[in-house]
Amino acid sequence: MAHSLNLQLPALSQIKAEQCRRSFYFFVQEFWDVIIREKPVWNWHIKYLCDELQEVGLRIKNRQPALFDTLLINIPPNSSKSTIVSQMFPVWCWVIDDTMRILTGAYADTLATRDSVTSRDIIRSDKFRAYFPYIKIKSDGDNKTEYSTQNTGFRYATSTGDSIVTGKQIGRA
């Protein structure tokens, strides 16, 4: 006599969310269309860059020392560097640990702001909210270049022309 099992299978969004947590490259592929309408060319350098950044992000999440003093990324313009590093990577860092405190920079104010706003657009997207409903930007700590999670994480975007206020408690009342 066969017994029927009443199994609850996870929703596709839960499966994909778990894949995103496990792989920054999968996250980039999954959320590319949220911010860029053109179909990407998945060249080998994109996976390589994602894998290197994933290693950095996981070491930070696990509060481990850096393996290298600096991760130097030297690829030509229009190789998706800003999209991956300055827009998507900070969001993925919050996917794996929404307490991370992130400082990003660019050579110009307009680019720092663009990258920060694009990251925030990912977080505000319907897809992101379906995958990661626990990650929320605090309403009282939300502007274009500074915003914080409800779980003590924050992002601060600046440029080489701006000064960084050390010891600033971003997202804190």
Coordinates of N, CA, C and O in Angstrom, one line a residue:
M1 N 0.8 -1.2 0.0 CA 0.0 0.0 0.0 C 0.9 1.2 0.0 O 1.8 1.4 0.8
A2 N 0.7 2.1 -1.0 CA 1.5 3.3 -1.1 C 0.9 4.4 -0.2 O -0.3 4.6 -0.2
H3 N 1.8 5.1 0.4 CA 1.4 6.3 1.2 C 1.6 7.5 0.4 O 2.7 7.6 -0.2
S4 N 0.7 8.4 0.4 CA 1.0 9.7 -0.3 C 1.7 10.6 0.7 O 1.4 10.7 1.9
L5 N 2.7 11.2 0.2 CA 3.5 12.2 1.0 C 3.0 13.6 0.6 O 2.8 13.9 -0.5
N6 N 2.8 14.4 1.6 CA 2.3 15.7 1.5 C 3.5 16.6 1.6 O 3.8 17.2 2.6
L7 N 4.3 16.7 0.5 CA 5.5 17.5 0.5 C 5.3 18.9 0.0 O 4.6 19.1 -1.0
Q8 N 5.9 19.8 0.7 CA 5.8 21.2 0.3 C 7.1 21.5 -0.5 O 8.2 21.6 0.1
L9 N 7.0 21.7 -1.8 CA 8.1 22.1 -2.6 C 8.3 23.6 -2.5 O 7.4 24.3 -2.6
P10 N 9.6 24.0 -2.5 CA 9.8 25.5 -2.5 C 9.4 26.1 -3.8 O 9.5 25.5 -4.9
A11 N 9.0 27.3 -3.7 CA 8.7 28.1 -4.9 C 9.9 28.3 -5.7 O 11.0 28.3 -5.2
L12 N 9.7 28.5 -7.0 CA 10.9 28.8 -7.9 C 11.7 30.0 -7.4 O 12.9 30.0 -7.5
S13 N 11.0 31.0 -6.9 CA 11.7 32.2 -6.4 C 12.6 31.9 -5.2 O 13.7 32.4 -5.1
Q14 N 12.2 31.0 -4.4 CA 13.0 30.5 -3.3 C 14.2 29.8 -3.8 O 15.3 29.9 -3.2
I15 N 14.1 28.9 -4.8 CA 15.2 28.2 -5.3 C 16.2 29.1 -6.0 O 17.4 29.0 -5.7
K16 N 15.7 30.1 -6.7 CA 16.6 31.0 -7.4 C 17.3 31.9 -6.4 O 18.4 32.3 -6.5
A17 N 16.5 32.3 -5.3 CA 17.1 33.1 -4.3 C 18.3 32.4 -3.6 O 19.4 33.0 -3.4
E18 N 18.1 31.1 -3.4 CA 19.2 30.3 -2.8 C 20.4 30.2 -3.8 O 21.6 30.3 -3.4
Q19 N 20.1 30.1 -5.1 CA 21.2 30.1 -6.0 C 21.9 31.4 -6.1 O 23.2 31.5 -6.2
C20 N 21.2 32.5 -5.9 CA 21.8 33.8 -5.9 C 22.7 34.0 -4.7 O 23.8 34.6 -4.8
R21 N 22.3 33.4 -3.5 CA 23.1 33.5 -2.3 C 24.4 32.7 -2.5 O 25.5 33.1 -2.0
R22 N 24.3 31.6 -3.2 CA 25.5 30.8 -3.4 C 26.5 31.2 -4.5 O 27.6 30.8 -4.5
S23 N 26.0 32.0 -5.4 CA 26.8 32.4 -6.6 C 26.5 33.8 -7.0 O 25.4 34.2 -7.4
F24 N 27.5 34.7 -6.9 CA 27.4 36.1 -7.3 C 27.2 36.1 -8.8 O 26.4 36.9 -9.4
Y25 N 27.9 35.2 -9.6 CA 27.7 35.1 -11.0 C 26.2 34.8 -11.4 O 25.6 35.4 -12.3
F26 N 25.6 33.9 -10.7 CA 24.2 33.6 -10.9 C 23.3 34.8 -10.6 O 22.4 35.2 -11.3
F27 N 23.7 35.5 -9.5 CA 22.9 36.7 -9.1 C 23.0 37.8 -10.3 O 22.0 38.4 -10.6
V28 N 24.2 38.0 -10.8 CA 24.4 38.9 -11.9 C 23.5 38.5 -13.1 O 22.8 39.3 -13.7
Q29 N 23.6 37.2 -13.5 CA 22.8 36.8 -14.6 C 21.3 36.9 -14.3 O 20.5 37.3 -15.2
E30 N 20.9 36.7 -13.1 CA 19.4 36.7 -12.7 C 18.9 38.2 -12.7 O 17.8 38.4 -13.1
F31 N 19.7 39.1 -12.3 CA 19.2 40.5 -12.1 C 19.7 41.5 -13.2 O 19.4 42.6 -13.1
W32 N 20.4 41.0 -14.1 CA 20.9 41.8 -15.2 C 19.7 42.6 -15.9 O 19.8 43.8 -16.1
D33 N 18.7 41.9 -16.2 CA 17.6 42.5 -16.9 C 16.8 43.5 -16.1 O 16.0 44.3 -16.6
V34 N 17.0 43.5 -14.8 CA 16.3 44.5 -13.9 C 16.9 45.9 -14.2 O 16.1 46.9 -14.1
I35 N 18.1 46.0 -14.5 CA 18.8 47.3 -14.7 C 19.3 47.6 -16.1 O 19.5 48.8 -16.5
I36 N 19.4 46.6 -16.9 CA 19.9 46.8 -18.3 C 19.0 46.0 -19.3 O 18.8 44.8 -19.1
R37 N 18.5 46.7 -20.2 CA 17.6 46.0 -21.2 C 18.3 45.3 -22.3 O 17.7 44.3 -22.9
E38 N 19.5 45.7 -22.6 CA 20.2 45.0 -23.7 C 20.6 43.6 -23.2 O 21.0 43.4 -22.1
K39 N 20.6 42.6 -24.2 CA 21.0 41.3 -23.9 C 22.5 41.3 -23.7 O 23.3 41.8 -24.5
P40 N 23.0 40.7 -22.6 CA 24.5 40.7 -22.4 C 25.2 39.7 -23.2 O 24.6 38.7 -23.6
V41 N 26.5 39.9 -23.4 CA 27.4 39.0 -24.0 C 28.2 38.4 -22.8 O 29.0 39.1 -22.1
W42 N 27.9 37.1 -22.4 CA 28.5 36.5 -21.3 C 29.9 36.1 -21.6 O 30.2 34.9 -21.7
N43 N 30.8 37.0 -21.7 CA 32.3 36.7 -22.0 C 32.9 36.1 -20.7 O 32.4 36.3 -19.6
W44 N 34.0 35.4 -20.9 CA 34.7 34.7 -19.8 C 35.0 35.6 -18.7 O 35.1 35.2 -17.5
H45 N 35.4 36.9 -19.0 CA 35.9 37.7 -17.9 C 34.8 38.1 -16.9 O 35.1 38.4 -15.7
I46 N 33.5 38.0 -17.3 CA 32.4 38.3 -16.4 C 32.4 37.3 -15.3 O 32.3 37.6 -14.1
K47 N 32.4 36.0 -15.6 CA 32.4 35.0 -14.6 C 33.6 35.1 -13.7 O 33.5 34.9 -12.5
Y48 N 34.7 35.3 -14.3 CA 36.0 35.4 -13.6 C 35.9 36.5 -12.6 O 36.2 36.4 -11.4
L49 N 35.5 37.7 -13.0 CA 35.3 38.9 -12.1 C 34.3 38.6 -11.0 O 34.6 38.9 -9.8
C50 N 33.2 38.0 -11.3 CA 32.2 37.6 -10.3 C 32.8 36.6 -9.3 O 32.5 36.8 -8.1
D51 N 33.5 35.7 -9.7 CA 34.1 34.7 -8.8 C 35.1 35.3 -7.9 O 35.2 35.0 -6.7
E52 N 35.9 36.3 -8.4 CA 36.9 37.0 -7.6 C 36.2 37.8 -6.5 O 36.6 37.9 -5.3
L53 N 35.2 38.5 -7.0 CA 34.4 39.4 -6.0 C 33.7 38.5 -5.0 O 33.6 38.9 -3.8
Q54 N 33.1 37.4 -5.4 CA 32.4 36.5 -4.5 C 33.4 36.1 -3.4 O 33.0 36.1 -2.2
E55 N 34.6 35.8 -3.7 CA 35.6 35.4 -2.7 C 35.8 36.5 -1.7 O 35.9 36.3 -0.5
V56 N 35.9 37.8 -2.2 CA 36.1 38.9 -1.3 C 34.9 39.1 -0.4 O 35.0 39.3 0.8
G57 N 33.7 39.0 -1.0 CA 32.4 39.2 -0.3 C 32.3 38.2 0.8 O 31.9 38.5 2.0
L58 N 32.6 36.9 0.5 CA 32.4 35.9 1.5 C 33.4 36.0 2.6 O 33.1 35.7 3.8
R59 N 34.6 36.5 2.3 CA 35.6 36.7 3.4 C 35.2 37.8 4.3 O 35.3 37.7 5.5
I60 N 34.6 38.8 3.7 CA 34.1 39.9 4.6 C 32.9 39.4 5.4 O 32.8 39.7 6.6
K61 N 32.0 38.7 4.8 CA 30.8 38.1 5.5 C 31.3 37.3 6.7 O 30.7 37.4 7.8
N62 N 32.3 36.5 6.5 CA 32.8 35.6 7.5 C 33.8 36.2 8.4 O 34.4 35.6 9.3
R63 N 34.0 37.5 8.3 CA 34.9 38.3 9.1 C 36.3 37.7 9.1 O 37.0 37.6 10.1
Q64 N 36.8 37.3 7.9 CA 38.1 36.8 7.7 C 39.0 37.9 7.1 O 38.6 38.8 6.4
P65 N 40.3 37.7 7.4 CA 41.2 38.7 6.8 C 41.3 38.6 5.3 O 41.0 37.5 4.7
A66 N 41.6 39.7 4.6 CA 41.7 39.7 3.2 C 42.9 38.8 2.7 O 43.9 38.7 3.4
L67 N 42.8 38.1 1.6 CA 43.8 37.4 1.1 C 44.9 38.2 0.4 O 46.1 37.9 0.3
F68 N 44.4 39.4 -0.1 CA 45.3 40.3 -0.9 C 45.1 41.7 -0.3 O 44.1 42.0 0.3
D69 N 46.1 42.5 -0.4 CA 45.9 43.9 0.0 C 44.9 44.6 -0.8 O 44.1 45.4 -0.3
T70 N 44.8 44.3 -2.1 CA 43.9 45.0 -3.0 C 43.5 44.1 -4.1 O 44.3 43.3 -4.6
L71 N 42.3 44.1 -4.5 CA 41.8 43.5 -5.7 C 41.8 44.5 -6.8 O 41.0 45.4 -6.8
L72 N 42.8 44.4 -7.7 CA 42.9 45.4 -8.8 C 42.2 44.8 -10.0 O 42.5 43.7 -10.5
I73 N 41.2 45.6 -10.5 CA 40.4 45.2 -11.7 C 40.8 46.1 -12.8 O 40.6 47.3 -12.8
N74 N 41.5 45.6 -13.8 CA 42.0 46.4 -14.9 C 41.5 45.8 -16.2 O 42.1 45.0 -16.9
I75 N 40.3 46.2 -16.6 CA 39.7 45.7 -17.9 C 39.2 47.0 -18.6 O 39.0 48.0 -18.0
P76 N 39.1 46.9 -19.9 CA 38.7 48.1 -20.7 C 37.4 48.6 -20.4 O 36.5 48.0 -19.9
P77 N 37.2 49.9 -20.8 CA 35.8 50.5 -20.7 C 34.8 49.6 -21.5 O 35.1 48.9 -22.4
N78 N 33.6 49.7 -21.0 CA 32.4 49.0 -21.6 C 32.6 47.5 -21.5 O 32.1 46.8 -22.4
S79 N 33.2 47.0 -20.4 CA 33.3 45.6 -20.2 C 32.4 45.2 -19.0 O 32.7 44.2 -18.4
S80 N 31.5 46.0 -18.6 CA 30.5 45.8 -17.5 C 31.1 45.9 -16.1 O 30.6 45.4 -15.2
K81 N 32.3 46.6 -16.0 CA 32.9 46.7 -14.8 C 32.1 47.4 -13.7 O 31.9 47.0 -12.6
S82 N 31.6 48.6 -14.1 CA 30.8 49.4 -13.1 C 29.5 48.6 -12.8 O 29.0 48.6 -11.6
T83 N 28.9 48.0 -13.8 CA 27.6 47.3 -13.5 C 27.8 46.2 -12.5 O 27.1 46.0 -11.5
I84 N 28.9 45.4 -12.7 CA 29.2 44.3 -11.8 C 29.7 44.7 -10.4 O 29.2 44.3 -9.4
V85 N 30.7 45.6 -10.4 CA 31.4 45.9 -9.2 C 30.7 47.0 -8.4 O 30.5 46.8 -7.2
S86 N 30.3 48.0 -9.0 CA 29.7 49.2 -8.2 C 28.2 49.2 -8.1 O 27.7 49.8 -7.2
Q87 N 27.5 48.4 -8.9 CA 26.1 48.4 -8.9 C 25.5 47.1 -8.3 O 24.7 47.1 -7.4
M88 N 26.0 45.9 -8.8 CA 25.5 44.7 -8.4 C 26.2 44.1 -7.2 O 25.5 43.4 -6.3
F89 N 27.5 44.2 -7.1 CA 28.2 43.6 -6.0 C 27.7 44.1 -4.6 O 27.5 43.3 -3.7
P90 N 27.5 45.4 -4.4 CA 27.0 45.8 -3.1 C 25.7 45.2 -2.7 O 25.4 44.9 -1.6
V91 N 24.8 45.0 -3.7 CA 23.5 44.4 -3.5 C 23.7 43.0 -3.1 O 23.1 42.5 -2.1
W92 N 24.5 42.3 -3.8 CA 24.8 40.8 -3.5 C 25.4 40.7 -2.1 O 25.0 39.8 -1.3
C93 N 26.2 41.6 -1.7 CA 26.8 41.6 -0.4 C 25.7 41.6 0.7 O 25.8 40.9 1.7
W94 N 24.7 42.4 0.5 CA 23.5 42.5 1.4 C 22.7 41.2 1.3 O 22.1 40.8 2.3
V95 N 22.7 40.5 0.1 CA 22.0 39.3 0.0 C 22.6 38.2 1.0 O 21.9 37.5 1.6
I96 N 23.9 38.2 1.1 CA 24.6 37.3 1.9 C 24.7 37.8 3.4 O 24.9 37.0 4.3
D97 N 24.7 39.1 3.6 CA 24.8 39.6 4.9 C 24.3 41.1 4.9 O 25.1 42.0 4.6
D98 N 23.1 41.3 5.3 CA 22.6 42.7 5.2 C 23.0 43.6 6.3 O 22.5 44.7 6.5
T99 N 24.0 43.2 7.1 CA 24.6 44.1 8.1 C 25.9 44.7 7.5 O 26.5 45.5 8.2
M100 N 26.3 44.3 6.3 CA 27.6 44.9 5.8 C 27.5 46.4 5.6 O 26.4 46.9 5.2
R101 N 28.6 47.0 5.9 CA 28.7 48.5 5.7 C 29.6 48.7 4.5 O 30.7 48.3 4.5
I102 N 29.0 49.4 3.5 CA 29.7 49.4 2.2 C 30.0 50.9 1.8 O 29.1 51.7 1.8
L103 N 31.2 51.1 1.4 CA 31.6 52.4 0.9 C 32.0 52.2 -0.5 O 32.9 51.4 -0.8
T104 N 31.4 52.9 -1.5 CA 31.8 52.8 -2.9 C 32.2 54.2 -3.3 O 31.8 55.2 -2.8
G105 N 33.1 54.2 -4.3 CA 33.6 55.5 -4.9 C 33.7 55.4 -6.4 O 33.8 54.4 -7.0
A106 N 33.7 56.6 -6.9 CA 33.9 56.8 -8.4 C 34.7 58.1 -8.5 O 34.8 58.9 -7.6
Y107 N 35.2 58.3 -9.7 CA 36.0 59.5 -9.9 C 35.1 60.8 -10.0 O 35.6 61.9 -9.9
A108 N 33.8 60.6 -10.3 CA 32.9 61.7 -10.4 C 31.7 61.5 -9.6 O 31.2 60.4 -9.5
D109 N 31.2 62.6 -9.0 CA 29.9 62.6 -8.2 C 28.8 61.9 -9.0 O 28.0 61.1 -8.5
T110 N 28.7 62.3 -10.3 CA 27.5 61.8 -11.1 C 27.6 60.3 -11.2 O 26.5 59.6 -11.2
L111 N 28.8 59.7 -11.4 CA 28.9 58.2 -11.5 C 28.7 57.5 -10.2 O 28.0 56.5 -10.1
A112 N 29.2 58.1 -9.1 CA 28.9 57.5 -7.8 C 27.4 57.5 -7.5 O 26.9 56.5 -7.0
T113 N 26.8 58.6 -7.8 CA 25.3 58.6 -7.6 C 24.6 57.7 -8.5 O 23.7 56.9 -8.1
R114 N 25.0 57.6 -9.8 CA 24.3 56.7 -10.7 C 24.4 55.2 -10.2 O 23.5 54.5 -10.2
D115 N 25.6 54.8 -9.8 CA 25.8 53.5 -9.3 C 25.0 53.2 -8.1 O 24.4 52.1 -8.0
S116 N 25.0 54.1 -7.2 CA 24.2 53.9 -5.9 C 22.7 53.8 -6.2 O 22.0 53.0 -5.6
V117 N 22.2 54.7 -7.1 CA 20.8 54.7 -7.4 C 20.4 53.4 -8.1 O 19.4 52.8 -7.9
T118 N 21.3 52.9 -9.0 CA 21.1 51.7 -9.7 C 21.0 50.5 -8.8 O 20.1 49.6 -8.9
S119 N 21.9 50.4 -7.8 CA 21.8 49.4 -6.8 C 20.5 49.4 -6.0 O 19.9 48.4 -5.8
R120 N 20.1 50.6 -5.7 CA 18.8 50.8 -5.0 C 17.7 50.4 -5.9 O 16.7 49.8 -5.4
D121 N 17.8 50.6 -7.2 CA 16.7 50.2 -8.1 C 16.6 48.6 -8.1 O 15.5 48.1 -8.2
I122 N 17.7 47.9 -8.0 CA 17.7 46.5 -7.9 C 16.9 46.1 -6.6 O 16.0 45.2 -6.7
I123 N 17.3 46.7 -5.5 CA 16.7 46.3 -4.2 C 15.2 46.6 -4.2 O 14.4 45.9 -3.6
R124 N 14.8 47.7 -4.9 CA 13.3 48.0 -4.9 C 12.5 47.3 -6.0 O 11.3 47.4 -6.0
S125 N 13.2 46.5 -6.8 CA 12.5 45.8 -7.9 C 11.6 44.7 -7.3 O 11.8 44.1 -6.2
D126 N 10.5 44.4 -8.1 CA 9.6 43.3 -7.6 C 10.3 42.0 -7.5 O 10.1 41.2 -6.6
K127 N 11.2 41.7 -8.4 CA 11.9 40.4 -8.4 C 12.8 40.3 -7.1 O 12.8 39.3 -6.5
F128 N 13.5 41.4 -6.8 CA 14.4 41.3 -5.6 C 13.5 41.1 -4.4 O 13.8 40.3 -3.5
R129 N 12.4 41.9 -4.3 CA 11.5 41.8 -3.1 C 10.9 40.4 -3.0 O 10.7 39.9 -1.9
A130 N 10.7 39.7 -4.1 CA 10.2 38.3 -4.1 C 11.2 37.4 -3.6 O 10.9 36.4 -2.9
Y131 N 12.5 37.6 -4.0 CA 13.5 36.7 -3.7 C 14.0 36.9 -2.2 O 14.4 36.0 -1.5
F132 N 14.1 38.2 -1.9 CA 14.8 38.6 -0.6 C 13.9 39.5 0.2 O 14.3 40.7 0.4
P133 N 12.7 39.1 0.6 CA 11.8 40.0 1.3 C 12.3 40.6 2.6 O 11.8 41.6 3.1
Y134 N 13.3 39.9 3.2 CA 13.9 40.3 4.5 C 14.8 41.5 4.3 O 15.2 42.1 5.4
I135 N 15.2 41.8 3.1 CA 16.2 43.0 2.9 C 15.3 44.2 2.6 O 14.7 44.3 1.5
K136 N 15.3 45.2 3.5 CA 14.6 46.4 3.3 C 15.4 47.6 3.6 O 16.2 47.6 4.6
I137 N 15.2 48.6 2.8 CA 15.9 49.9 3.1 C 15.1 50.7 4.1 O 13.8 50.8 3.9
K138 N 15.7 51.2 5.1 CA 15.0 52.0 6.1 C 14.4 53.2 5.5 O 15.1 53.9 4.7
S139 N 13.2 53.6 5.8 CA 12.6 54.8 5.2 C 13.2 56.0 5.7 O 13.3 57.0 4.9
D140 N 13.8 56.1 6.9 CA 14.4 57.3 7.4 C 15.9 57.3 7.1 O 16.6 58.2 7.5
G141 N 16.4 56.4 6.3 CA 17.8 56.3 5.9 C 17.9 56.0 4.5 O 18.6 55.0 4.1
D142 N 17.3 56.8 3.6 CA 17.2 56.4 2.2 C 17.3 57.7 1.3 O 16.4 58.5 1.2
N143 N 18.5 57.9 0.8 CA 18.6 58.9 -0.3 C 19.6 58.4 -1.4 O 20.0 57.2 -1.3
K144 N 19.9 59.2 -2.3 CA 20.6 58.6 -3.5 C 22.0 58.1 -3.2 O 22.4 57.1 -3.8
T145 N 22.7 58.7 -2.3 CA 24.1 58.2 -2.1 C 24.3 57.6 -0.7 O 25.4 57.2 -0.4
E146 N 23.3 57.6 0.2 CA 23.4 57.0 1.5 C 22.0 56.3 1.8 O 21.0 57.0 1.7
Y147 N 22.1 55.1 2.1 CA 20.9 54.4 2.5 C 21.3 53.2 3.4 O 22.5 52.7 3.4
S148 N 20.4 52.8 4.2 CA 20.7 51.7 5.2 C 19.6 50.7 5.2 O 18.5 50.9 4.9
T149 N 20.0 49.5 5.6 CA 19.1 48.4 5.8 C 18.4 48.5 7.2 O 19.0 49.1 8.1
Q150 N 17.4 47.7 7.3 CA 16.7 47.7 8.7 C 17.6 46.8 9.6 O 17.2 46.7 10.8
N151 N 18.6 46.2 9.1 CA 19.5 45.3 9.9 C 20.9 45.9 10.1 O 21.9 45.1 10.1
T152 N 21.1 47.2 10.2 CA 22.3 47.9 10.5 C 23.3 48.0 9.3 O 24.3 48.7 9.5
G153 N 23.0 47.4 8.2 CA 23.9 47.6 7.0 C 23.7 49.0 6.4 O 22.6 49.6 6.6
F154 N 24.7 49.5 5.7 CA 24.5 50.8 5.0 C 25.4 50.8 3.8 O 26.4 50.1 3.7
R155 N 25.1 51.7 2.9 CA 25.9 52.0 1.7 C 26.1 53.5 1.7 O 25.1 54.3 1.8
Y156 N 27.3 53.9 1.4 CA 27.7 55.3 1.3 C 28.5 55.4 0.0 O 29.5 54.7 -0.2
A157 N 28.0 56.3 -0.9 CA 28.7 56.5 -2.2 C 29.3 57.8 -2.2 O 28.7 58.8 -1.9
T158 N 30.5 57.9 -2.7 CA 31.3 59.2 -2.8 C 32.1 59.2 -4.0 O 32.2 58.3 -4.8
S159 N 32.8 60.3 -4.2 CA 33.7 60.4 -5.4 C 35.1 61.0 -4.9 O 35.2 61.5 -3.8
T160 N 36.0 61.0 -5.8 CA 37.4 61.5 -5.4 C 37.4 63.0 -5.1 O 38.2 63.4 -4.3
G161 N 36.4 63.7 -5.6 CA 36.3 65.1 -5.2 C 35.6 65.4 -3.9 O 35.7 66.5 -3.4
D162 N 35.0 64.4 -3.3 CA 34.3 64.6 -2.1 C 35.2 64.1 -0.9 O 36.1 63.4 -1.1
S163 N 34.8 64.6 0.3 CA 35.6 64.1 1.4 C 34.7 63.0 2.1 O 33.5 63.0 2.0
I164 N 35.3 62.1 2.8 CA 34.7 61.1 3.5 C 34.8 61.4 5.0 O 35.9 61.7 5.5
V165 N 33.7 61.5 5.7 CA 33.7 61.8 7.1 C 34.0 60.5 7.8 O 33.1 59.7 7.9
T166 N 35.2 60.4 8.4 CA 35.5 59.1 9.1 C 34.7 59.2 10.4 O 34.5 60.2 11.1
G167 N 34.2 58.0 10.8 CA 33.5 57.9 12.1 C 32.0 58.3 12.0 O 31.3 58.2 12.9
K168 N 31.6 58.6 10.7 CA 30.2 59.0 10.5 C 29.3 57.8 10.8 O 29.6 56.7 10.2
Q169 N 28.3 58.0 11.5 CA 27.3 56.9 11.8 C 26.2 56.9 10.8 O 25.2 57.5 11.1
I170 N 26.4 56.4 9.6 CA 25.4 56.4 8.6 C 24.2 55.5 8.9 O 24.4 54.4 9.4
G171 N 23.0 56.1 8.7 CA 21.9 55.3 9.0 C 21.5 55.1 10.4 O 20.7 54.4 10.8
R172 N 22.1 55.9 11.3 CA 21.9 55.8 12.7 C 21.2 57.2 13.2 O 21.6 58.2 12.7
A173 N 20.2 57.1 14.0 CA 19.6 58.3 14.5 C 20.4 58.9 15.6 O 21.1 58.3 16.3

